[in-house]
Amino acid sequence: MSKKTLTLMSKDKQLFNIEEHLAVQSVTIRNMVKEDGASSVIPLPRVDSETLALVIEYLNRQQAPEEDEDYVKKFVDERGEIPTLLELAQAALDLDIKKLMDAACMKVADLIKDFTLEEVREALRIENDRTPEEEKAIRDEFQWAF
Amino acid sequence: MDVVHDRARIMVEEDRISNLPNEIIHHILSFLDMKYAVQTSALSKKWKHIWTSMKHLNLNSLTSRTSPLFAKFVNDALSHRNHRKEVSAVELSFRGAATQFAAVVTRIVNYAYSHNVRQLTLVWFRLNYEVLQFPQWLFSSHTLKHLTLATHYTSGYGIIVPQSAWNFPALETLNLSDLTLSDPRYKSLNLFSKCVNLKDLILHRCSMSGSGMDIFNVCAPQLSNLTITNPLRFPKVFNVVAPQLQNLTVSVLDTFYRVMQLSIEKLNSLEKVNLSMQLVFSEEGRYAPGLQDLFQKLCGAKFLILDNNIIKVLSACLDQLSYQPCPFNNLKCLKQKDRIPIMPIKVRNYLLQNSPTATFVMDLPQVPRKRSREEVDKGTMAKKVSKFLYAFYPFEYIYV
């Protein structure tokens, strides 16, 4: 019996094949397969091809269940760049892959946990759109947390 | 120059995170302390209110300099939070004297319960030999699915919990560590009878008997996994009524094996049994009747995992045991937990005599590897801790 293959399409229209029994680790895909057999291409409009390639690599892993936790941790560790991790988190959210979502978000948290606000802004490319006066006002409003 | 160039490149890249769904931002912040989450309100205008709808709250008293400051932080944070959003999980760690935290713990748990919390973790790092009494109302919630209660550090049951049945109809996992689960006023205790959906129960270093209380009941119709490790006091009768029980893990002192009467009814679903014993007195022969009795009750198990001490006891009293056939008649796999020494062949033959298709497994690594420095250290640390405990609690061990 040949294994059934699904095709996923990234937002930049690249196609990726993956065996169905591996793809259904994604709850989103599992539900699609259940509904209409998912014979055609599954579009993922918020996931770019670079990230989707990573997700496919993740779904294709061949790990013993007891070593899976370690694998997932290592998988995100090796791609420890915050932008990549955020894209992975977005993909994991859209595809509903809990383990990947947890691991990616946890890694980001781990990377920024000792940062000052200024460093967080820089690491996450957040533009400070407040004037110094406005920022002081906010810090005063939440002074019990600073 | 390169640094300047890199900086410029970073600045022109888009602000990705602020455009991600709040769900992802909340998920990232859920791994950080709530104080950190509140501080993100100063990042930019968009971030001002993001933290207020977080569903996962992490609170740790160590992030405040004093316990009154922590109480103030909790009060302010909870009153600024968006009340319309449910709370899915609350994790609270606090360190210090019980009296300083009674009010704030109450405030947090009340808030969690009134926002339909599903997961609650309370960890108390104790400094002195004092006791924190949890009130009855804390043990009643219709939404709670996962509860962890633990005292950390040194010896003994720091938290005393109420002794009438806990009212957690939705609870699925319960993890109790270093608690007193006994009451001198009653001979018998049945705490989990109202936890009708309980599937996983872990009792770690709990005290389950004392001053006249002899019977500890675990009656849970849906219970699938039961783990009892290193109890500080073990009841005369440990009564398990759990028809759905699949996995049982027991790691207790040798004396407990001698005295305990595990009263287990109708275990038709039993899959895996994992037994360990800590040997204090080297009188292996004395524990044979207890073990045989236990084996009778667990005879339907498919997987049996034994540690070296159990094997040692079996080996020492095999002559006594062999008068009767081995109770296990359904084993698919017998596993030795420790790698060396290899289980004596006569013990293996005894255990497998009525399970002809069973395999014997040793947890051999596929490639021999050297233990890392870290593992070696861990090993010695664990040994030190257990020796310390034996030195500290000799009386309980003897008198149980």
Coordinates of C-alpha atoms in Angstrom, one line a residue:
Chain A
M1 CA 0.0 0.0 0.0
S2 CA 1.5 3.3 -1.0
K3 CA 1.4 6.1 1.5
K4 CA -0.9 9.0 0.7
T5 CA 0.9 12.3 0.1
L6 CA -0.5 15.9 0.7
T7 CA 0.7 19.1 -0.9
L8 CA 1.1 22.3 1.1
M9 CA 1.4 25.7 -0.5
S10 CA 3.3 28.6 1.1
K11 CA 2.2 32.2 0.8
D12 CA 4.8 32.7 -2.0
K13 CA 3.2 29.8 -3.9
Q14 CA 5.9 27.2 -3.4
L15 CA 4.6 23.6 -3.1
F16 CA 5.8 21.1 -0.5
N17 CA 4.9 17.4 -0.4
I18 CA 4.4 15.5 2.8
E19 CA 3.0 12.1 3.7
E20 CA -0.5 12.4 5.1
H21 CA 0.2 10.4 8.3
L22 CA 2.9 12.9 9.2
A23 CA 1.0 16.0 8.1
V24 CA -1.9 15.2 10.5
Q25 CA 0.2 16.2 13.5
S26 CA -1.2 19.5 12.5
V27 CA -4.7 19.7 13.9
T28 CA -5.7 22.1 11.2
I29 CA -4.6 19.7 8.4
R30 CA -6.2 16.8 10.3
N31 CA -9.5 18.6 10.3
M32 CA -9.2 19.4 6.6
V33 CA -8.4 15.8 5.7
K34 CA -11.4 14.6 7.7
E35 CA -13.8 17.1 6.0
D36 CA -13.0 16.7 2.3
G37 CA -10.2 14.2 2.0
A38 CA -7.9 17.1 1.2
S39 CA -7.2 15.8 -2.3
S40 CA -6.0 19.1 -3.7
V41 CA -3.4 21.6 -2.5
I42 CA -3.6 23.0 1.0
P43 CA -2.9 26.7 1.0
L44 CA -1.1 28.4 3.9
P45 CA -1.4 32.1 3.2
R46 CA 0.4 33.3 6.3
V47 CA 3.5 31.0 6.1
D48 CA 6.4 31.8 3.8
S49 CA 8.4 29.1 2.0
E50 CA 11.4 29.3 4.3
T51 CA 9.3 28.7 7.4
L52 CA 7.2 26.0 5.7
A53 CA 10.4 24.1 4.8
L54 CA 11.3 24.1 8.5
V55 CA 7.8 23.0 9.5
I56 CA 8.0 20.2 7.0
E57 CA 11.4 19.2 8.4
Y58 CA 9.9 19.2 11.9
L59 CA 6.9 17.1 10.8
N60 CA 9.1 14.6 9.1
R61 CA 11.2 13.8 12.2
Q62 CA 11.6 10.2 13.0
Q63 CA 12.0 10.2 16.8
A64 CA 11.2 7.7 19.4
P65 CA 8.4 9.1 21.6
E66 CA 10.6 9.3 24.7
E67 CA 13.2 11.4 22.8
D68 CA 10.8 13.7 21.1
E69 CA 10.9 16.4 23.8
D70 CA 14.6 16.7 23.4
Y71 CA 14.4 16.7 19.7
V72 CA 11.8 19.5 19.6
K73 CA 14.0 21.5 22.0
K74 CA 17.1 21.0 19.9
F75 CA 15.1 21.8 16.8
V76 CA 14.3 25.3 18.0
D77 CA 17.6 25.8 19.7
E78 CA 19.4 25.3 16.4
R79 CA 17.2 28.0 14.8
G80 CA 17.6 30.4 17.7
E81 CA 17.1 33.6 15.7
I82 CA 14.1 35.5 17.1
P83 CA 12.6 36.4 13.6
T84 CA 12.8 32.7 12.6
L85 CA 11.2 31.6 15.9
L86 CA 8.4 34.1 15.5
E87 CA 7.7 32.9 12.0
L88 CA 7.7 29.3 13.3
A89 CA 5.3 30.3 16.1
Q90 CA 2.9 31.9 13.5
A91 CA 3.1 28.8 11.4
A92 CA 2.5 26.5 14.4
L93 CA -0.5 28.6 15.4
D94 CA -2.1 28.5 12.0
L95 CA -1.4 24.8 11.6
D96 CA -2.2 24.1 15.3
I97 CA 0.9 22.1 16.2
K98 CA 1.0 22.6 20.0
K99 CA 4.5 21.2 20.7
L100 CA 6.2 23.4 18.1
M101 CA 4.2 26.4 19.3
D102 CA 5.3 25.8 22.9
A103 CA 8.9 25.2 22.0
A104 CA 9.2 28.3 19.7
C105 CA 7.5 30.7 22.2
M106 CA 9.5 29.3 25.1
K107 CA 12.7 29.8 23.3
V108 CA 11.8 33.4 22.5
A109 CA 10.9 34.0 26.2
D110 CA 14.2 32.4 27.2
L111 CA 16.1 34.7 24.9
I112 CA 14.5 37.9 26.1
K113 CA 14.0 37.1 29.8
D114 CA 17.0 39.1 31.0
F115 CA 16.6 42.0 28.6
T116 CA 15.8 45.6 29.6
L117 CA 12.9 47.2 27.8
E118 CA 15.3 48.9 25.5
E119 CA 16.9 45.6 24.6
V120 CA 13.6 44.0 24.1
R121 CA 12.6 46.7 21.7
E122 CA 15.8 46.2 19.8
A123 CA 15.6 42.4 19.7
L124 CA 12.0 42.4 18.6
R125 CA 12.3 45.5 16.3
I126 CA 9.6 47.3 18.2
E127 CA 9.5 51.0 17.5
N128 CA 8.9 53.2 20.6
D129 CA 6.2 55.5 19.4
R130 CA 5.9 57.4 22.7
T131 CA 7.6 60.7 23.5
P132 CA 9.9 60.6 26.6
E133 CA 7.1 62.4 28.5
E134 CA 4.5 59.8 27.4
E135 CA 6.9 57.0 28.4
K136 CA 7.4 58.5 31.8
A137 CA 3.6 58.8 32.2
I138 CA 3.2 55.1 31.4
R139 CA 5.9 54.1 33.8
D140 CA 4.2 56.2 36.5
E141 CA 0.9 54.5 35.8
F142 CA 2.3 51.1 36.2
Q143 CA 5.0 52.0 38.7
W144 CA 4.0 49.1 41.0
A145 CA 5.4 46.8 38.4
F146 CA 8.7 48.5 37.8
Chain B
M1 CA 31.9 49.8 11.0
D2 CA 30.4 46.4 10.7
V3 CA 28.5 46.9 13.9
V4 CA 27.0 50.2 12.7
H5 CA 26.0 48.5 9.5
D6 CA 24.4 45.6 11.3
R7 CA 22.5 48.0 13.6
A8 CA 21.1 49.8 10.6
R9 CA 20.1 46.6 9.0
I10 CA 18.2 45.5 12.1
M11 CA 16.4 48.8 12.4
V12 CA 15.0 48.7 8.9
E13 CA 13.6 45.2 9.4
E14 CA 9.9 45.2 10.2
D15 CA 8.5 45.0 13.7
R16 CA 7.3 41.5 13.3
I17 CA 6.1 40.7 16.8
S18 CA 3.7 43.7 17.2
N19 CA 1.9 42.4 14.1
L20 CA 1.6 38.9 15.3
P21 CA -1.7 37.7 16.9
N22 CA -1.9 38.5 20.6
E23 CA -2.2 34.8 21.1
I24 CA 1.4 34.3 20.2
I25 CA 2.6 37.3 22.3
H26 CA 0.6 35.9 25.3
H27 CA 2.1 32.5 24.8
I28 CA 5.6 34.0 24.9
L29 CA 4.8 36.1 27.9
S30 CA 3.3 33.1 29.7
F31 CA 6.8 31.7 30.1
L32 CA 7.9 34.8 31.9
D33 CA 7.0 36.3 35.2
M34 CA 3.9 38.5 35.4
K35 CA 5.9 41.5 36.5
Y36 CA 7.8 41.2 33.2
A37 CA 4.5 41.0 31.3
V38 CA 3.2 44.1 32.9
Q39 CA 6.4 46.0 32.1
T40 CA 5.9 45.3 28.4
S41 CA 3.1 48.0 28.5
A42 CA 5.9 50.6 28.2
L43 CA 7.3 49.1 24.9
S44 CA 5.0 51.0 22.6
K45 CA 1.4 52.3 22.5
K46 CA 0.2 49.0 21.0
W47 CA 1.6 47.1 23.9
K48 CA -0.1 49.1 26.7
H49 CA -3.0 46.6 27.1
I50 CA -1.7 43.4 25.6
W51 CA -0.7 41.9 29.0
T52 CA -4.2 42.7 30.5
S53 CA -5.9 39.9 28.6
M54 CA -3.3 37.2 29.3
K55 CA -4.8 33.9 30.4
H56 CA -1.8 32.4 32.0
L57 CA -0.5 34.2 35.1
N58 CA 2.9 33.5 36.6
L59 CA 3.4 35.0 40.0
N60 CA 6.6 34.7 42.0
S61 CA 7.2 36.4 45.4
L62 CA 10.9 36.5 44.6
T63 CA 10.3 39.3 42.0
S64 CA 9.4 41.6 44.9
R65 CA 11.8 42.8 47.6
T66 CA 9.4 42.1 50.4
S67 CA 6.2 40.2 50.9
P68 CA 4.0 43.4 51.4
L69 CA 5.4 44.7 48.1
F70 CA 4.5 41.3 46.4
A71 CA 1.0 41.6 47.9
K72 CA 0.7 45.1 46.5
F73 CA 1.9 44.0 43.1
V74 CA -0.6 41.1 43.0
N75 CA -3.4 43.4 44.0
D76 CA -2.6 46.0 41.4
A77 CA -2.0 43.5 38.6
L78 CA -5.2 41.7 39.2
S79 CA -7.2 44.9 39.5
H80 CA -5.8 46.2 36.2
R81 CA -6.3 42.9 34.4
N82 CA -9.2 42.6 32.0
H83 CA -11.8 40.9 34.1
R84 CA -13.9 39.7 31.2
K85 CA -11.0 37.3 30.1
E86 CA -11.0 33.9 31.8
V87 CA -7.9 32.7 33.5
S88 CA -6.6 29.4 32.1
A89 CA -3.6 28.9 34.4
V90 CA -2.1 30.3 37.5
E91 CA 1.4 29.5 38.8
L92 CA 2.3 30.9 42.1
S93 CA 5.6 30.4 43.9
F94 CA 6.3 32.1 47.2
R95 CA 9.1 31.9 49.7
G96 CA 9.0 32.8 53.3
A97 CA 6.8 32.7 56.4
A98 CA 3.3 31.3 56.0
T99 CA 1.7 34.1 57.9
Q100 CA 3.1 36.7 55.4
F101 CA 1.4 35.0 52.5
A102 CA -1.9 33.6 53.7
A103 CA -3.8 36.7 52.5
V104 CA -2.2 37.0 49.1
V105 CA -2.6 33.3 48.4
T106 CA -6.2 33.6 49.2
R107 CA -6.6 36.6 46.9
I108 CA -4.9 34.8 44.0
V109 CA -6.8 31.6 44.3
N110 CA -10.1 33.4 44.7
Y111 CA -9.4 35.4 41.6
A112 CA -8.4 32.2 39.7
Y113 CA -11.5 30.3 40.8
S114 CA -13.9 33.2 39.9
H115 CA -12.3 33.3 36.4
N116 CA -12.8 29.6 35.7
V117 CA -9.2 28.6 36.1
R118 CA -8.3 25.2 34.7
Q119 CA -4.7 24.8 35.9
L120 CA -3.4 25.9 39.3
T121 CA 0.1 25.4 40.7
L122 CA 1.1 26.5 44.2
V123 CA 4.6 26.0 45.3
W124 CA 5.8 27.2 48.7
F125 CA 9.5 27.4 49.5
R126 CA 9.6 27.1 53.2
L127 CA 12.3 28.6 55.4
N128 CA 11.4 27.3 58.8
Y129 CA 9.6 24.4 60.4
E130 CA 6.2 25.9 60.1
V131 CA 3.0 24.7 58.7
L132 CA 0.6 26.3 56.3
Q133 CA -3.0 25.3 56.8
F134 CA -5.0 25.5 53.6
P135 CA -8.7 26.3 54.2
Q136 CA -11.5 24.0 53.0
W137 CA -12.8 26.5 50.4
L138 CA -9.6 26.3 48.5
F139 CA -10.5 22.7 47.7
S140 CA -13.6 23.4 45.7
S141 CA -13.8 24.3 42.0
H142 CA -15.9 23.2 39.2
T143 CA -13.5 24.2 36.4
L144 CA -10.1 23.1 37.8
K145 CA -8.5 20.3 35.7
H146 CA -4.9 20.3 36.9
L147 CA -3.7 21.0 40.4
T148 CA -0.2 20.9 41.8
L149 CA 0.5 21.6 45.5
A150 CA 4.0 21.5 46.8
T151 CA 6.2 22.5 49.6
H152 CA 9.9 22.8 48.7
Y153 CA 12.9 22.3 50.8
T154 CA 14.0 20.2 53.7
S155 CA 11.8 17.8 55.4
G156 CA 8.3 17.0 55.8
Y157 CA 4.8 18.0 55.2
G158 CA 4.6 21.8 55.3
I159 CA 1.1 22.2 54.0
I160 CA -1.8 20.8 55.8
V161 CA -4.9 20.3 53.7
P162 CA -8.5 19.7 54.7
Q163 CA -9.5 16.2 55.4
S164 CA -13.1 16.1 54.0
A165 CA -13.5 15.1 50.4
W166 CA -12.1 17.6 47.9
N167 CA -14.7 19.0 45.6
F168 CA -13.1 19.0 42.2
P169 CA -15.5 17.4 39.8
A170 CA -13.5 18.4 36.7
L171 CA -10.1 17.6 38.1
E172 CA -7.9 15.3 35.9
T173 CA -4.4 15.5 37.2
L174 CA -3.4 16.0 40.8
N175 CA 0.2 16.3 41.9
L176 CA 0.9 16.6 45.6
S177 CA 4.3 16.9 47.1
D178 CA 5.3 17.2 50.8
L179 CA 1.8 17.5 52.2
T180 CA 0.2 16.2 55.3
L181 CA -2.7 14.0 54.3
S182 CA -3.8 12.7 57.6
D183 CA -6.1 13.6 60.5
P184 CA -5.9 12.2 64.0
R185 CA -9.7 12.7 64.3
Y186 CA -10.4 10.1 61.8
K187 CA -9.4 6.5 61.4
S188 CA -9.9 6.5 57.7
L189 CA -9.5 9.2 55.0
N190 CA -11.1 9.4 51.6
L191 CA -10.0 12.7 50.0
F192 CA -10.6 12.1 46.3
S193 CA -14.1 10.5 46.2
K194 CA -15.6 13.6 44.6
C195 CA -12.9 13.9 42.0
V196 CA -14.8 11.7 39.6
N197 CA -12.7 12.6 36.6
L198 CA -9.3 12.2 38.2
K199 CA -7.0 10.3 35.8
D200 CA -3.5 11.0 37.1
L201 CA -2.5 11.1 40.8
I202 CA 1.0 11.6 42.1
L203 CA 1.7 11.5 45.8
H204 CA 5.3 12.5 46.4
R205 CA 6.8 12.6 49.9
C206 CA 3.4 12.9 51.5
S207 CA 2.5 11.9 55.0
M208 CA -0.5 9.6 54.8
S209 CA -1.0 8.3 58.3
G210 CA -0.4 9.3 61.9
S211 CA -1.9 9.3 65.4
G212 CA -4.6 6.7 64.9
M213 CA -5.3 7.3 61.2
D214 CA -4.7 4.0 59.6
I215 CA -6.5 3.8 56.3
F216 CA -5.9 6.0 53.3
N217 CA -8.4 5.6 50.5
V218 CA -7.9 6.4 46.8
C219 CA -11.3 5.9 45.3
A220 CA -11.5 7.4 41.8
P221 CA -13.5 5.8 39.1
Q222 CA -11.5 7.2 36.2
L223 CA -8.0 6.9 37.7
S224 CA -5.5 5.7 35.2
N225 CA -2.1 6.5 36.6
L226 CA -1.1 6.3 40.2
T227 CA 2.3 7.2 41.5
I228 CA 3.4 7.0 45.1
T229 CA 7.0 7.9 45.8
N230 CA 9.0 8.3 49.0
P231 CA 6.1 8.8 51.4
L232 CA 7.1 10.1 54.8
R233 CA 4.4 8.1 56.6
F234 CA 2.6 5.3 55.0
P235 CA -0.8 4.1 56.3
K236 CA -1.4 0.6 57.5
V237 CA -3.9 0.1 54.8
F238 CA -3.6 1.9 51.5
N239 CA -6.9 1.2 49.8
V240 CA -7.2 1.7 46.1
V241 CA -10.5 1.5 44.4
A242 CA -9.7 2.4 40.8
P243 CA -11.2 0.0 38.3
Q244 CA -9.6 1.9 35.3
L245 CA -6.1 1.9 36.7
Q246 CA -3.5 1.2 34.0
N247 CA -0.2 2.3 35.5
L248 CA 1.0 1.9 39.0
T249 CA 4.3 3.2 40.2
V250 CA 5.4 2.6 43.8
S251 CA 8.7 3.6 45.3
V252 CA 8.7 3.3 49.1
L253 CA 10.9 2.1 51.9
D254 CA 11.4 -1.5 52.6
T255 CA 9.6 -1.3 56.0
F256 CA 6.5 -0.1 54.1
Y257 CA 6.5 -3.2 51.9
R258 CA 6.5 -5.3 55.1
V259 CA 3.6 -3.6 56.7
M260 CA 1.5 -2.2 54.0
Q261 CA -1.7 -3.8 53.0
L262 CA -2.4 -2.6 49.6
S263 CA -6.1 -3.2 49.2
I264 CA -6.8 -3.1 45.5
E265 CA -10.0 -4.1 43.8
K266 CA -10.7 -5.3 40.3
L267 CA -7.8 -4.1 38.3
N268 CA -8.9 -5.3 34.9
S269 CA -7.1 -2.6 32.9
L270 CA -3.8 -2.9 34.6
E271 CA -0.9 -2.4 32.1
K272 CA 2.3 -1.4 33.7
V273 CA 3.6 -1.8 37.2
N274 CA 6.8 -0.1 38.3
L275 CA 8.1 -1.1 41.7
S276 CA 11.1 0.3 43.6
M277 CA 12.2 -0.2 47.2
Q278 CA 14.6 1.8 49.3
L279 CA 16.5 -0.7 51.5
V280 CA 17.2 0.7 55.0
F281 CA 17.5 -2.6 56.9
S282 CA 19.3 -5.4 55.2
E283 CA 16.8 -8.0 56.1
E284 CA 15.6 -8.9 52.7
G285 CA 13.8 -12.0 53.8
R286 CA 11.3 -10.1 55.9
Y287 CA 9.7 -8.4 52.9
A288 CA 8.8 -11.5 51.0
P289 CA 5.3 -11.9 52.4
G290 CA 4.5 -8.3 51.6
L291 CA 5.8 -8.6 48.1
Q292 CA 4.0 -11.8 47.4
D293 CA 0.8 -10.2 48.6
L294 CA 1.3 -7.3 46.3
F295 CA 2.1 -9.5 43.4
Q296 CA -1.2 -11.4 43.9
K297 CA -3.1 -8.1 43.7
L298 CA -1.2 -7.0 40.6
C299 CA -1.2 -10.3 38.9
G300 CA -2.9 -9.1 35.7
A301 CA -0.1 -6.6 34.8
K302 CA 1.3 -6.8 31.3
F303 CA 4.6 -4.9 32.0
L304 CA 6.5 -5.3 35.2
I305 CA 9.5 -3.1 35.9
L306 CA 11.6 -3.8 39.0
D307 CA 14.5 -2.0 40.6
N308 CA 17.6 -3.7 42.0
N309 CA 16.4 -3.7 45.6
I310 CA 13.2 -5.5 44.8
I311 CA 15.3 -8.0 42.8
K312 CA 17.6 -8.4 45.7
V313 CA 14.7 -9.2 48.0
L314 CA 13.2 -11.6 45.6
S315 CA 16.6 -13.3 45.2
A316 CA 17.1 -13.6 48.9
C317 CA 13.7 -15.2 49.6
L318 CA 13.0 -17.1 46.4
D319 CA 12.8 -20.4 48.4
Q320 CA 9.9 -19.0 50.4
L321 CA 8.2 -17.6 47.4
S322 CA 8.5 -20.7 45.3
Y323 CA 6.1 -22.7 47.4
Q324 CA 3.4 -21.1 45.4
P325 CA 3.3 -20.4 41.7
C326 CA 4.2 -16.9 40.6
P327 CA 1.0 -14.8 40.6
F328 CA 1.8 -13.0 37.3
N329 CA 0.1 -14.8 34.5
N330 CA -0.3 -12.1 31.8
L331 CA 3.1 -10.6 31.5
K332 CA 4.2 -9.4 28.1
C333 CA 7.4 -7.8 29.3
L334 CA 9.6 -8.0 32.4
K335 CA 12.0 -5.1 32.7
Q336 CA 14.9 -4.4 34.9
K337 CA 15.2 -0.8 35.8
D338 CA 18.9 -0.7 36.6
R339 CA 21.5 -1.9 34.2
I340 CA 23.6 -3.9 36.6
P341 CA 23.8 -6.4 38.1
I342 CA 21.8 -8.6 35.8
M343 CA 18.7 -10.2 37.4
P344 CA 19.6 -13.7 38.6
I345 CA 18.2 -16.3 36.1
K346 CA 16.2 -18.1 38.8
V347 CA 14.4 -14.8 39.7
R348 CA 13.6 -14.2 36.1
N349 CA 12.4 -17.8 35.7
Y350 CA 10.2 -17.5 38.7
L351 CA 8.6 -14.2 37.5
L352 CA 8.0 -15.5 34.0
Q353 CA 6.9 -19.0 34.8
N354 CA 3.3 -18.4 34.1
S355 CA 3.8 -15.9 31.2
P356 CA 5.4 -18.0 28.5
T357 CA 5.3 -15.3 25.8
A358 CA 6.9 -12.6 27.9
T359 CA 10.2 -11.0 27.0
F360 CA 12.9 -9.9 29.4
V361 CA 14.3 -6.4 28.7
M362 CA 17.2 -4.6 30.2
D363 CA 17.5 -1.0 29.5
L364 CA 20.8 -1.3 27.5
P365 CA 21.8 1.7 25.5
Q366 CA 22.3 1.0 21.8
V367 CA 25.7 2.6 21.8
P368 CA 27.7 2.5 25.0
R369 CA 28.3 6.0 26.2
K370 CA 30.2 7.7 28.9
R371 CA 28.2 9.5 31.5
S372 CA 28.5 13.2 31.3
R373 CA 30.0 15.2 34.2
E374 CA 26.5 16.6 34.9
E375 CA 24.9 13.2 35.3
V376 CA 27.7 12.0 37.6
D377 CA 27.1 15.0 39.8
K378 CA 23.4 14.5 39.8
G379 CA 23.8 10.9 41.0
T380 CA 26.0 11.9 43.9
M381 CA 23.7 14.7 44.9
A382 CA 20.6 12.4 44.9
K383 CA 22.5 10.0 47.1
K384 CA 23.5 12.7 49.5
V385 CA 19.9 13.9 49.8
S386 CA 18.5 10.4 50.5
K387 CA 21.1 9.8 53.2
F388 CA 20.2 13.0 54.8
L389 CA 16.6 12.0 54.9
Y390 CA 17.3 8.7 56.5
A391 CA 19.3 10.4 59.1
F392 CA 16.5 12.9 59.7
Y393 CA 13.5 10.6 59.9
P394 CA 14.6 7.4 61.5
F395 CA 11.7 7.3 63.8
E396 CA 8.9 7.6 61.3
Y397 CA 10.5 4.9 59.3
I398 CA 10.7 2.5 62.2
Y399 CA 7.4 3.1 63.8
V400 CA 5.2 3.1 60.7

